[in-house]
GROMACS .gro file of C-alpha atoms in nm:
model
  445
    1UNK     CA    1   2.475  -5.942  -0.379
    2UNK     CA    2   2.606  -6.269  -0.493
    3UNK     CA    3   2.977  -6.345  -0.479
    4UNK     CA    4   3.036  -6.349  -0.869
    5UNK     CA    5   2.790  -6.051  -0.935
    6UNK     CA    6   3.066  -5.778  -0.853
    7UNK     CA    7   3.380  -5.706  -1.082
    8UNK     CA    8   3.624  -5.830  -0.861
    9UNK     CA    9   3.369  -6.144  -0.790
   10UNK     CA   10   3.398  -6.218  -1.225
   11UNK     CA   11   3.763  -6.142  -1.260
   12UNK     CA   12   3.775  -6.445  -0.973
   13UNK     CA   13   3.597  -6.657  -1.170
   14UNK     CA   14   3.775  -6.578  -1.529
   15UNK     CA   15   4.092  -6.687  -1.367
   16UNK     CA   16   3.927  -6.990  -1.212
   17UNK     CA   17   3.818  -7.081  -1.555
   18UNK     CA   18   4.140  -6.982  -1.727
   19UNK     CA   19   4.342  -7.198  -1.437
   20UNK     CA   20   4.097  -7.518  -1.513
   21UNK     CA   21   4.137  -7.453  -1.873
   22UNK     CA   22   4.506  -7.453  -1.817
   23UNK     CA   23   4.521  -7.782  -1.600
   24UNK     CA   24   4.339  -7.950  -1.861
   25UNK     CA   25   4.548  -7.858  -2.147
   26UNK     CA   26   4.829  -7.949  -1.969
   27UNK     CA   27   4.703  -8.253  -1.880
   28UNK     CA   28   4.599  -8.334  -2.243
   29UNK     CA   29   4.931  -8.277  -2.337
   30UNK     CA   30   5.132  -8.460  -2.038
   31UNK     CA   31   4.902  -8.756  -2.153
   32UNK     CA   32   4.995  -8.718  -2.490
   33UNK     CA   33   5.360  -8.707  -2.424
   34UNK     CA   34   5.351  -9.023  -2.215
   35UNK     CA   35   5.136  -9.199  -2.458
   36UNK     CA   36   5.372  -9.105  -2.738
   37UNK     CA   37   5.679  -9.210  -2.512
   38UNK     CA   38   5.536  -9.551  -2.412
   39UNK     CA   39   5.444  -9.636  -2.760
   40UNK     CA   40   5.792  -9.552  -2.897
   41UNK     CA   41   5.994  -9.744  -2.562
   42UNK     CA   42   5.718 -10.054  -2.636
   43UNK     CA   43   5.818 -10.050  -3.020
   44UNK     CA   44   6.247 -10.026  -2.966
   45UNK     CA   45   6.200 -10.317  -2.723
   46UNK     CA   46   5.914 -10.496  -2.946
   47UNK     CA   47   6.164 -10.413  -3.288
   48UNK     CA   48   6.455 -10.602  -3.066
   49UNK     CA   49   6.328 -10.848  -2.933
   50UNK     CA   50   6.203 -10.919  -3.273
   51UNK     CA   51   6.488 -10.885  -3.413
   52UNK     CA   52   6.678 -11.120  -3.209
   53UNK     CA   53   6.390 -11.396  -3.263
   54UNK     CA   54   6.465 -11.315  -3.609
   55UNK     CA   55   6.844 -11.388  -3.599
   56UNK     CA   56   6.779 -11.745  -3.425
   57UNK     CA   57   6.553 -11.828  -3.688
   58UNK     CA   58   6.790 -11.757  -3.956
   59UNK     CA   59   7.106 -11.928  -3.769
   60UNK     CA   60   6.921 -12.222  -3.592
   61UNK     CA   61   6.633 -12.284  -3.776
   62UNK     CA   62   6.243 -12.318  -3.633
   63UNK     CA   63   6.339 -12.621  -3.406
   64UNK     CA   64   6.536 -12.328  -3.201
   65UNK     CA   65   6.309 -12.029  -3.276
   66UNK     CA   66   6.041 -12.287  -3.063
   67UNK     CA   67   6.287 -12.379  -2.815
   68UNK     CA   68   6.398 -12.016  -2.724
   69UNK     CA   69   6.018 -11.877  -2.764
   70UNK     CA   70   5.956 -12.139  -2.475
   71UNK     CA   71   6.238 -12.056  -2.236
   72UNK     CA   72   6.125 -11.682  -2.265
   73UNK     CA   73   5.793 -11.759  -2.118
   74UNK     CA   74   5.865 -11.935  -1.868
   75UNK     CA   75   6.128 -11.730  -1.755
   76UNK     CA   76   5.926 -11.336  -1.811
   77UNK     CA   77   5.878 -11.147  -1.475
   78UNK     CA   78   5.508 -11.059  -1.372
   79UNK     CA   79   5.583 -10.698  -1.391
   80UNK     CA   80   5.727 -10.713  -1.746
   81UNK     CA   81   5.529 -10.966  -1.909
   82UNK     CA   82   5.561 -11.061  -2.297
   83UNK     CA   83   5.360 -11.202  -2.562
   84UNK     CA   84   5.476 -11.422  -2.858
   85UNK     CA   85   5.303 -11.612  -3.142
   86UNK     CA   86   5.459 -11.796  -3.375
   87UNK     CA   87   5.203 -11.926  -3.643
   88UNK     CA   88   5.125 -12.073  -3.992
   89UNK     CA   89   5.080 -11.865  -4.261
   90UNK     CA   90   4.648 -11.964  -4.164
   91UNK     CA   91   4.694 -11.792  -3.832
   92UNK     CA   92   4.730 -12.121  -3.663
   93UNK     CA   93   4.954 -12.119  -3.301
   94UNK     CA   94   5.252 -12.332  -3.334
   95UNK     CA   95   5.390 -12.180  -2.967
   96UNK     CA   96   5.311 -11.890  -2.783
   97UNK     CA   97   5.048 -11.753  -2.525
   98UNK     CA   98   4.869 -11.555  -2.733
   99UNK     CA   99   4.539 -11.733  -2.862
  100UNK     CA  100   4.462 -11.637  -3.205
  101UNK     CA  101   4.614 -11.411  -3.486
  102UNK     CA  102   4.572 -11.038  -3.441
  103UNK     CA  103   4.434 -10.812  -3.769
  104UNK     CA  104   4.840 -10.695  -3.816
  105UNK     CA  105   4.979 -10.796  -4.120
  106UNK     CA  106   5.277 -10.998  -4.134
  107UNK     CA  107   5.375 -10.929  -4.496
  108UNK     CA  108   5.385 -10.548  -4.374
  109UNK     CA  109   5.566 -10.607  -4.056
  110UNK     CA  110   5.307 -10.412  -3.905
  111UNK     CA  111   5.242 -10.307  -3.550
  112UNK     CA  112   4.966 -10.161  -3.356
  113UNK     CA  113   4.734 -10.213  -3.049
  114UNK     CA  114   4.504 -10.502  -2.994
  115UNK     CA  115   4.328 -10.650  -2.705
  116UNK     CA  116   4.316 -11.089  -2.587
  117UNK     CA  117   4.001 -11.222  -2.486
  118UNK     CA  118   4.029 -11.166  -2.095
  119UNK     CA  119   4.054 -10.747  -2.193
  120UNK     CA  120   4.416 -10.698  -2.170
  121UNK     CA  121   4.560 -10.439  -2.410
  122UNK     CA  122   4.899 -10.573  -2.556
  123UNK     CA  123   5.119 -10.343  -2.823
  124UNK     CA  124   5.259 -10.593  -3.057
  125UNK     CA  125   5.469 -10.646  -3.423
  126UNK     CA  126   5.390 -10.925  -3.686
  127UNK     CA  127   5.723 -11.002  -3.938
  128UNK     CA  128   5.712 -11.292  -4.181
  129UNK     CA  129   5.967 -11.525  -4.109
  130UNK     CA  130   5.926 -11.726  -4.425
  131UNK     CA  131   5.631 -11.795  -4.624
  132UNK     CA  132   5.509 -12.054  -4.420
  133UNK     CA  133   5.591 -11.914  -4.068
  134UNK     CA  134   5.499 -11.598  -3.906
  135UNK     CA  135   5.598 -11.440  -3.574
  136UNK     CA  136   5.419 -11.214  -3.320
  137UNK     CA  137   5.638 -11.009  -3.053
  138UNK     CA  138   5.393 -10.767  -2.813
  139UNK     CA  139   5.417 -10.602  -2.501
  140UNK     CA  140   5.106 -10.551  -2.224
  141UNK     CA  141   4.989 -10.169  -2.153
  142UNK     CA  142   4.929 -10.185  -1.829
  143UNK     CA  143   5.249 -10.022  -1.687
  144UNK     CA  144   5.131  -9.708  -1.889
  145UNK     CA  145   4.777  -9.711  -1.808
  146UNK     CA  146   4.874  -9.737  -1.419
  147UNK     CA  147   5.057  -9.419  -1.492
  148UNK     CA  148   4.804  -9.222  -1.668
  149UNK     CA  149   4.576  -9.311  -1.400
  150UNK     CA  150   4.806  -9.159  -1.135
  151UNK     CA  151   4.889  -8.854  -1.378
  152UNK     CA  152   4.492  -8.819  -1.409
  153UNK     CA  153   4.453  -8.842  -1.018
  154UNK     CA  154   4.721  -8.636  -0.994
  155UNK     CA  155   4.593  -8.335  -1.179
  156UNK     CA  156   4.238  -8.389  -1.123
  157UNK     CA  157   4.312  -8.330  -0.691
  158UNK     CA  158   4.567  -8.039  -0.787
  159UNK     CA  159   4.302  -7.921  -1.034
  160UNK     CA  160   4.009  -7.893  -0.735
  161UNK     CA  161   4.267  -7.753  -0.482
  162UNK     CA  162   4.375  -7.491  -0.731
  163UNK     CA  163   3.994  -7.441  -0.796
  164UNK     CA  164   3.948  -7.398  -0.410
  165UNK     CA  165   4.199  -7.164  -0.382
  166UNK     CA  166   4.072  -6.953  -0.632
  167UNK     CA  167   3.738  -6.923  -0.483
  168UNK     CA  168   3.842  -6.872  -0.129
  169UNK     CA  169   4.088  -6.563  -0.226
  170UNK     CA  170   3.782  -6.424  -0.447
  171UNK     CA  171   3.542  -6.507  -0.194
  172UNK     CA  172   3.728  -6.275   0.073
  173UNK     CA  173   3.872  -6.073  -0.146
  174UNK     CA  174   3.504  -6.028  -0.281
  175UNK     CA  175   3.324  -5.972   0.038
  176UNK     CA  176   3.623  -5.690   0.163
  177UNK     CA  177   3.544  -5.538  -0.148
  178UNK     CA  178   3.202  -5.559  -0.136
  179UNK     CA  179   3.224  -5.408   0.213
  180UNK     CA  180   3.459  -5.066   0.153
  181UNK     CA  181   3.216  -5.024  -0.182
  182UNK     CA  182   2.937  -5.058   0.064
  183UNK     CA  183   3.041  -4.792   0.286
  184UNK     CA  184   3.109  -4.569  -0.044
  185UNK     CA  185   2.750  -4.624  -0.160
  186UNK     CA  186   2.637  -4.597   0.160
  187UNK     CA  187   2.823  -4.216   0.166
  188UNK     CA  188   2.711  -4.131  -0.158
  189UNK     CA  189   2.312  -4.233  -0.106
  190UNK     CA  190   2.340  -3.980   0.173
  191UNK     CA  191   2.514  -3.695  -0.024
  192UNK     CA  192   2.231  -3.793  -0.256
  193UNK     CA  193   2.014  -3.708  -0.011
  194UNK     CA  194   2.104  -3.309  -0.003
  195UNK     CA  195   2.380  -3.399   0.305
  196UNK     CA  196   2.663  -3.233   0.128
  197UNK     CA  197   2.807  -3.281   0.490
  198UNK     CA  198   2.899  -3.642   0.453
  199UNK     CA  199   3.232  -3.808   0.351
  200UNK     CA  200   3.347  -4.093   0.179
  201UNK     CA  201   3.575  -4.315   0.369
  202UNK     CA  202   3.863  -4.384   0.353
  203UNK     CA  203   4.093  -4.690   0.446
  204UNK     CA  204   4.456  -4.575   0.412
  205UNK     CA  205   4.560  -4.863   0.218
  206UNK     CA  206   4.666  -4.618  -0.094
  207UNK     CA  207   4.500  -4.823  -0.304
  208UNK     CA  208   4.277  -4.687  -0.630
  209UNK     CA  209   3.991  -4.720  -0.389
  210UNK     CA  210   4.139  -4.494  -0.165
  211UNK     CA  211   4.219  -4.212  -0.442
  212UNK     CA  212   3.910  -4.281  -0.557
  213UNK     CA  213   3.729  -4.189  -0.196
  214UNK     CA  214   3.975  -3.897  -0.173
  215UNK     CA  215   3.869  -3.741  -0.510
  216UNK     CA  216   3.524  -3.788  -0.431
  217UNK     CA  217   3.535  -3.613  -0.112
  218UNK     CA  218   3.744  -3.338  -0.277
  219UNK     CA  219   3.500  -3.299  -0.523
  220UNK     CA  220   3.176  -3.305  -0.294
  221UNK     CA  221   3.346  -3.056  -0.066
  222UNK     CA  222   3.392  -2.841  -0.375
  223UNK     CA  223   3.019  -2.890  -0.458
  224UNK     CA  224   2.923  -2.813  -0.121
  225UNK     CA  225   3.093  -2.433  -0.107
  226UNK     CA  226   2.947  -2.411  -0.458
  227UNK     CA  227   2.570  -2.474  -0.371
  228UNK     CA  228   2.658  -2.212  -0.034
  229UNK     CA  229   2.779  -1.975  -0.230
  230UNK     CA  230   2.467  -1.971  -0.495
  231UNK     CA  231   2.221  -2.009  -0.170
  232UNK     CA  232   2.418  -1.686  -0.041
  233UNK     CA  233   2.396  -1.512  -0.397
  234UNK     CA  234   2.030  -1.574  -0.429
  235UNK     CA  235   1.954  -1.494  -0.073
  236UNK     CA  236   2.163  -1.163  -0.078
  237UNK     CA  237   2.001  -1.094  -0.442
  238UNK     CA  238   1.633  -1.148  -0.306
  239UNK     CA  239   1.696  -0.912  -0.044
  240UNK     CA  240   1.880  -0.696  -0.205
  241UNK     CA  241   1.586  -0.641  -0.499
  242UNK     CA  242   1.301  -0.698  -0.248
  243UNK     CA  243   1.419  -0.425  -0.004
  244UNK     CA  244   1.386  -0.142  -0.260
  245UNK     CA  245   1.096  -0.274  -0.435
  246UNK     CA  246   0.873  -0.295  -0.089
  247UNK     CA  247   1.029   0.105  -0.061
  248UNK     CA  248   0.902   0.175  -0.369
  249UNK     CA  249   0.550   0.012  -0.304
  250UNK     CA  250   0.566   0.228   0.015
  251UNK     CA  251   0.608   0.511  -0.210
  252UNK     CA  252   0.347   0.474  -0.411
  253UNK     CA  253   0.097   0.430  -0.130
  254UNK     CA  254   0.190   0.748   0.001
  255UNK     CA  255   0.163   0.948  -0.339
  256UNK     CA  256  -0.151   0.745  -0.399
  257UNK     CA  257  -0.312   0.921  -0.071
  258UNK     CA  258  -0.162   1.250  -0.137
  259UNK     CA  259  -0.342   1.218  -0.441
  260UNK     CA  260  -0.650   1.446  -0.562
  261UNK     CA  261  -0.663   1.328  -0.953
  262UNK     CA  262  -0.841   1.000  -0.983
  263UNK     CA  263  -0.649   0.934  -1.367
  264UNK     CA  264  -0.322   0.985  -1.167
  265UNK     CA  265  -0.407   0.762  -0.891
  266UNK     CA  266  -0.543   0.468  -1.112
  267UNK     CA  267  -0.165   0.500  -1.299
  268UNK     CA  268  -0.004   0.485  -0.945
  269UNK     CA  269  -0.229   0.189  -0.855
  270UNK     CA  270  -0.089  -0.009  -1.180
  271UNK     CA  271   0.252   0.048  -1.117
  272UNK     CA  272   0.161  -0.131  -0.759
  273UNK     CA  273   0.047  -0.393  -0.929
  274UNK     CA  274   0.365  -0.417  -1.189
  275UNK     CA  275   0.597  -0.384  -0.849
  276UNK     CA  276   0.359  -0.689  -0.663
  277UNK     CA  277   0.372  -0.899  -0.973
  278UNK     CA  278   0.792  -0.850  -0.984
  279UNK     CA  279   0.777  -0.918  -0.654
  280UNK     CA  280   0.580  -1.235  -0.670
  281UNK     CA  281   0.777  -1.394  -0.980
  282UNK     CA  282   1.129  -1.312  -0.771
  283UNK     CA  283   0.973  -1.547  -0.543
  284UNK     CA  284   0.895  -1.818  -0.755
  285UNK     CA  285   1.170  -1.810  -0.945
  286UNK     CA  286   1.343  -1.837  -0.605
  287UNK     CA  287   1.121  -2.092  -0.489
  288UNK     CA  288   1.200  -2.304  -0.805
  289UNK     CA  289   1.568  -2.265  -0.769
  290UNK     CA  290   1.531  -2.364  -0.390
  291UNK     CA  291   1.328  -2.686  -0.448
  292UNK     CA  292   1.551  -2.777  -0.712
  293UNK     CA  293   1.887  -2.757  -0.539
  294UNK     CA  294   1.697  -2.966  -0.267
  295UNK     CA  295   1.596  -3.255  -0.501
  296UNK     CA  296   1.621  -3.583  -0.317
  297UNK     CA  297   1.714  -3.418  -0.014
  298UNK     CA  298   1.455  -3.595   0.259
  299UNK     CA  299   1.483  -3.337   0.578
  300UNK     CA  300   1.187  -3.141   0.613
  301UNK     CA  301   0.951  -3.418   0.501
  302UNK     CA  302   0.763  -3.565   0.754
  303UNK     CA  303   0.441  -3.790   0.724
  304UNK     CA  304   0.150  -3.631   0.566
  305UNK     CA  305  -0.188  -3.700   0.508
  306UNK     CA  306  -0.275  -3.652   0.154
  307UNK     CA  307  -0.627  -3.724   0.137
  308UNK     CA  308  -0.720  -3.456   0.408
  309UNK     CA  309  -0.492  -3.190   0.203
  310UNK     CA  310  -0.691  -3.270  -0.113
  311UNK     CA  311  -1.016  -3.244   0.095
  312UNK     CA  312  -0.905  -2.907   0.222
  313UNK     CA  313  -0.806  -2.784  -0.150
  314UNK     CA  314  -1.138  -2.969  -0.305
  315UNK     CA  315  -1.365  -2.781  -0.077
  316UNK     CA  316  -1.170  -2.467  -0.125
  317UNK     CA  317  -1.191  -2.438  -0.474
  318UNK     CA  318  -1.532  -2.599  -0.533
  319UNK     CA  319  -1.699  -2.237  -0.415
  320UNK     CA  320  -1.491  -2.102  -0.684
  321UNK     CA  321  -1.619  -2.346  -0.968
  322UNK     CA  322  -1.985  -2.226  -0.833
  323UNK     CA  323  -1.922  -1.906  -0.883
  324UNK     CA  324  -1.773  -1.963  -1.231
  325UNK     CA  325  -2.035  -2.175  -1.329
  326UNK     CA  326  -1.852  -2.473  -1.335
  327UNK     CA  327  -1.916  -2.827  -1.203
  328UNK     CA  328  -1.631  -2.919  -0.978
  329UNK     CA  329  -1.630  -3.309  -0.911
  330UNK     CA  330  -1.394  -3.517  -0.665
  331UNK     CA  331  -1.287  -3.899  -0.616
  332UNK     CA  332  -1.045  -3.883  -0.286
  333UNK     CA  333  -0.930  -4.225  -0.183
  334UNK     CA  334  -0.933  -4.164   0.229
  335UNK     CA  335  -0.626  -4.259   0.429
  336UNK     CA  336  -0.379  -4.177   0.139
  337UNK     CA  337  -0.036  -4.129   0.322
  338UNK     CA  338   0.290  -4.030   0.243
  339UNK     CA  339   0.655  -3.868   0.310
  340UNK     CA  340   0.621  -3.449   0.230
  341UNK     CA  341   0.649  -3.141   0.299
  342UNK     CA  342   0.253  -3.066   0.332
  343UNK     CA  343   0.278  -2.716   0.239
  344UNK     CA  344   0.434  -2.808  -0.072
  345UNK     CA  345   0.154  -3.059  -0.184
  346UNK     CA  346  -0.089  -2.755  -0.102
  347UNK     CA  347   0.093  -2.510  -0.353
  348UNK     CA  348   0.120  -2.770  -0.600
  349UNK     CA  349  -0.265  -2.894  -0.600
  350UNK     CA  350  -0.359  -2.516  -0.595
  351UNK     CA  351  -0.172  -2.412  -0.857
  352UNK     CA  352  -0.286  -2.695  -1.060
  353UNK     CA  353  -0.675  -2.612  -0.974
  354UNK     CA  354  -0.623  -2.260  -1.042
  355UNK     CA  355  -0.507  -2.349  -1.391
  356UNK     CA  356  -0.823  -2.598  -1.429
  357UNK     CA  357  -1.099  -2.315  -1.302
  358UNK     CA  358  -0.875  -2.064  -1.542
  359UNK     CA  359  -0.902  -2.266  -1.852
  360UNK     CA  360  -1.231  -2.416  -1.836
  361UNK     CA  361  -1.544  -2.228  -2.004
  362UNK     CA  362  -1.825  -2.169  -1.768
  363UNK     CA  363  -2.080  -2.452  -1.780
  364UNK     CA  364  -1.778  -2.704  -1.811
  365UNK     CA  365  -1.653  -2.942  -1.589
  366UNK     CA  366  -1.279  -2.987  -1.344
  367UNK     CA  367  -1.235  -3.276  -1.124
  368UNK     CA  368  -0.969  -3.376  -0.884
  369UNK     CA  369  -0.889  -3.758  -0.762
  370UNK     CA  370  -0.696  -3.886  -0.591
  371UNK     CA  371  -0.583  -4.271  -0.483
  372UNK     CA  372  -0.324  -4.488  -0.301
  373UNK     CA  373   0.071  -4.424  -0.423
  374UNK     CA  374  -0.026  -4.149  -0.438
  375UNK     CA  375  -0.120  -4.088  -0.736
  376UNK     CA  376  -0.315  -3.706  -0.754
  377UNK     CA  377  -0.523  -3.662  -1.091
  378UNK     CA  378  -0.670  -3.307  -1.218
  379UNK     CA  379  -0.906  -3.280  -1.471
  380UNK     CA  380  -1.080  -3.041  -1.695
  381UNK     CA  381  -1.294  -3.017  -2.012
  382UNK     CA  382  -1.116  -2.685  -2.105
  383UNK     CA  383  -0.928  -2.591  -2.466
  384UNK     CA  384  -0.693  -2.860  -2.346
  385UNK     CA  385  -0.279  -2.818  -2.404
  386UNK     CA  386  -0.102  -2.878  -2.758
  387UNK     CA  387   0.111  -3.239  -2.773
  388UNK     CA  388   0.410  -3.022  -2.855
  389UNK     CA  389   0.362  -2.809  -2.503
  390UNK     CA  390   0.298  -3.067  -2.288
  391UNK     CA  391   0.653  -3.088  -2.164
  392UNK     CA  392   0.740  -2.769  -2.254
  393UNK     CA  393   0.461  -2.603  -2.009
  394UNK     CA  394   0.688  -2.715  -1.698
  395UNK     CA  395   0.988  -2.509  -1.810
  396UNK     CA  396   0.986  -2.152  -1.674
  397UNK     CA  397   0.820  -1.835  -1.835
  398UNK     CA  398   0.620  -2.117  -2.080
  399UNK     CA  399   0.268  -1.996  -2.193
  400UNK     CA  400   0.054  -2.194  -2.375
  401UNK     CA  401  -0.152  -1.897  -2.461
  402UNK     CA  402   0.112  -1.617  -2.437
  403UNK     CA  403  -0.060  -1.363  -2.611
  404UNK     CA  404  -0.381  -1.298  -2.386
  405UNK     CA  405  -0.271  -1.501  -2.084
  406UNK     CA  406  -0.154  -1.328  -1.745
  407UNK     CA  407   0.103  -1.406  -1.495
  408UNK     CA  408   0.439  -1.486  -1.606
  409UNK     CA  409   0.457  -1.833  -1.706
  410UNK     CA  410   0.604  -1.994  -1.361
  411UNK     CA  411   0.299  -2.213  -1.189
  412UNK     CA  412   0.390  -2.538  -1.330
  413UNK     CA  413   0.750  -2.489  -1.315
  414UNK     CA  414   0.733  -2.437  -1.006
  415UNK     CA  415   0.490  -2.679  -0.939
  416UNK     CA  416   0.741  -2.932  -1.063
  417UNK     CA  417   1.011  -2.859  -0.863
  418UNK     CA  418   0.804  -2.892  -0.540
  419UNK     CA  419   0.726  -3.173  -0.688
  420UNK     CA  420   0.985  -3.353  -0.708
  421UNK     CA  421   1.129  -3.185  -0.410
  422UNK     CA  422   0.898  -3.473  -0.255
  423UNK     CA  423   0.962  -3.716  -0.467
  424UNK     CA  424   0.699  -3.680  -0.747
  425UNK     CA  425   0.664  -3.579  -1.079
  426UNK     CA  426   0.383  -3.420  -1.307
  427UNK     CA  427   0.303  -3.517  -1.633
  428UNK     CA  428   0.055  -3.384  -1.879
  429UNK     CA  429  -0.204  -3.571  -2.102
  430UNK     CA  430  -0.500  -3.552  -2.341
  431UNK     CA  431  -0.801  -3.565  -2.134
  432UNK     CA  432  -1.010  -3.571  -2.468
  433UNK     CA  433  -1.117  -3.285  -2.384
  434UNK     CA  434  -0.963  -3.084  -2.188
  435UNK     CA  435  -0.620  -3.146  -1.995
  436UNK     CA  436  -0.495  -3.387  -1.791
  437UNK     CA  437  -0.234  -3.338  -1.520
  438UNK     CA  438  -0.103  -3.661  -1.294
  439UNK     CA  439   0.108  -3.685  -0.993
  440UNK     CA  440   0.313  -3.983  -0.876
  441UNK     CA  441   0.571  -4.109  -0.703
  442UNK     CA  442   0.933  -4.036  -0.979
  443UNK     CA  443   0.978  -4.416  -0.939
  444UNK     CA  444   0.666  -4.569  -1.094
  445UNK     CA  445   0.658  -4.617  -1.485
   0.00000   0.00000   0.00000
């Protein structure tokens, strides 16, 4: 599992988007604040100096506008260097180190950003003096681009350390998490498993984690003496409706040897039967509640060979088809292996040929199969099974034909519970004609 592929892993990541998201918005704005500043500083000392340039002009003429223009640059510092121009109305340099006329219009007194031949960004103001003299006053950039670039530096290296941060706590944080919902998985795959024995643990930290793993094993405990209590219900109940029914058989025997009227034996015979056939569905029905309550629960399987079980059923059932008149075919993939309970594949395959020789007329055809998966395939050319049924047929007491059929509707129910007791499932299709019951493993499609 990939560090951002859990919860905790995502919620990491959110806030190491939100946090970049944040740096750069503040960023944006801190630049935009000290761009706005500089620009306003640059124009109050641009509008003075200006304005002083200005008030020499008007009280000593252009002679002494030229004369104080010069002493300014040669006496600027390095770190606070300024630009003048003053110029004909054409644009032509009278004094000044700028080279040539900017597009700012005198007329206008406008001001605004331009850059001199060698690249260097200046902030200047243009004022008419007098119709035939103009004057430029600008200031260089570079004393606010040197700090943008450290504010940009600045917030780029807090920006990756806050980024590292972030990942480090969700990578730990992540991989402790990943490791206590681990061992919770872990617990519940094995109380999957039918081991209603097994906890969840717990860490002590009082955490939701921890109330979680404390409600679970409440709960599981609970489920535990529940499934007891229904194995000690349906135990005491099998015994306690077996035990009297067996008396009664025993019973019957004995009247049926006392006996000396053949009409009154024959009744005593069929109420054997009735008391056998009770008998018999009490244990299916207990059989299917067994196998069910033992779903996914792997003790008692061991490895089993498949193919020789279907060999063992094929050949038993193929002197039955003879002596029904029907032509019994097989297709058994050898060396077919897999996890189960053998006895429980045996059941299920002879239930499900019984129901094939039962169902198909004599002179017809029934065919089992089998190949690597497993996957177990029987076949006949009978009166086949309804669309509607074909689920329906694995619930219990379901007939297709309940009007002349016998037996009480439990084979494939129970069939399907043994099933997947071992991990399979049976499903039921048109064989066109006929039926069409498959076996496979509950995980393939």
């Amino acid at each position: 599992m990939s560090i951002f592929s859990s919860l905790f892993g995502r919620l990491s990541l959110i806030v190491i988007l939100v946090s970049i998201a944040s740096s750069t918005a503040l960023f944006a704005m801190t630049e935009w604040i000290v761009r706005t500043e500089f620009r306003e500083q640059m124009a109050r000392s641009v509008d003075t100096d200006i304005a002083g340039l200005a008030d020499i002009y008007i009280s000593g003429g252009a002679t002494e506008l030229r004369r104080r223009i010069s002493d300014r640059l040669e006496l600027q510092s390095p770190d606070d260097k300024r630009y003048y121009l003053l110029a004909s109305p054409s644009g032509r340099a009278i004094i000044g180190n700028v080279d040539s006329w900017p597009e700012l219009s005198s007329e206008n007194s406008e001001a605004g950003f331009f850059r001199l031949a060698d690249g260097t960004q200046i902030f200047a103001r243009a004022t008419q003096l007098n119709p035939d003299l103009k004057l430029l006053v600008g200031r260089d950039t570079q004393a606010r681009s040197a700090l943008l670039a450290r504010i940009r530096i600045a917030f780029l290296g807090a920006g990756i350390l806050m980024v590292m941060i972030f990942s480090m706590i969700g990578y730990y944080s992540t991989r402790r998490l990943k490791g206590r919902l681990g061992s919770m998985n872990d617990a519940f795959r094995e109380i999957g498993t039918g081991n209603l024995a097994a906890t969840i643990p717990v860490d002590q930290r009082g955490d939701e984690l921890d109330q979680l793993s404390r409600h679970s094993n409440a709960m599981i405990g609970r489920l535990a003496s529940l499934v007891s209590a229904h194995r000690d219900i349906s135990d005491h109940t099998a015994h306690e409706l077996r035990t009297p029914l067996m008396h009664l058989d025993n019973r019957l025997i004995t009247a049926i040897g006392q006996s000396k009227d053949p009409l009154h034996s024959e009744t005593l015979g069929w109420a054997r039967q009735d008391i056998r056939d009770i008998i018999q569905m009490l244990d299916s029905l207990l059989d299917i509640a067994s196998s069910r309550a033992q779903k996914g629960d792997r003790s008692g399987l061991s490895p089993c060979d498949v193919s020789e079980i279907a060999t063992e059923m094929a050949e038993l059932f193929a002197e039955s088809a003879e002596d029904l008149g029907i032509s019994f075919g097989t297709d058994i993939a050898p060396g077919v292996q897999m996890m189960a309970n053998p006895a429980h594949i045996q059941r299920i395959l002879s239930n499900l040929l019984d129901n094939a020789l039962k169902y198909t007329p004599k002179g017809g055809t029934a065919e089992l199969a089998l190949r690597p998966g497993p996957v177990i395939v029987v076949r006949d050319n009978g009166p086949g099974i309804p669309e509607n049924m074909r689920e329906k047929i694995f619930e219990r007491f379901v007939r297709v034909d309940a009007s002349g059929a016998k037996g009480h509707g439990l084979g494939l129910a129970l069939s399907q519970a043994l099933a997947e007791r071992n991990g399979l499932v049976i499903t039921c299709r048109d064989a066109e004609p006929g039926a069409l019951f498959e076996i496979r493993p509950e995980r393939s499609g």
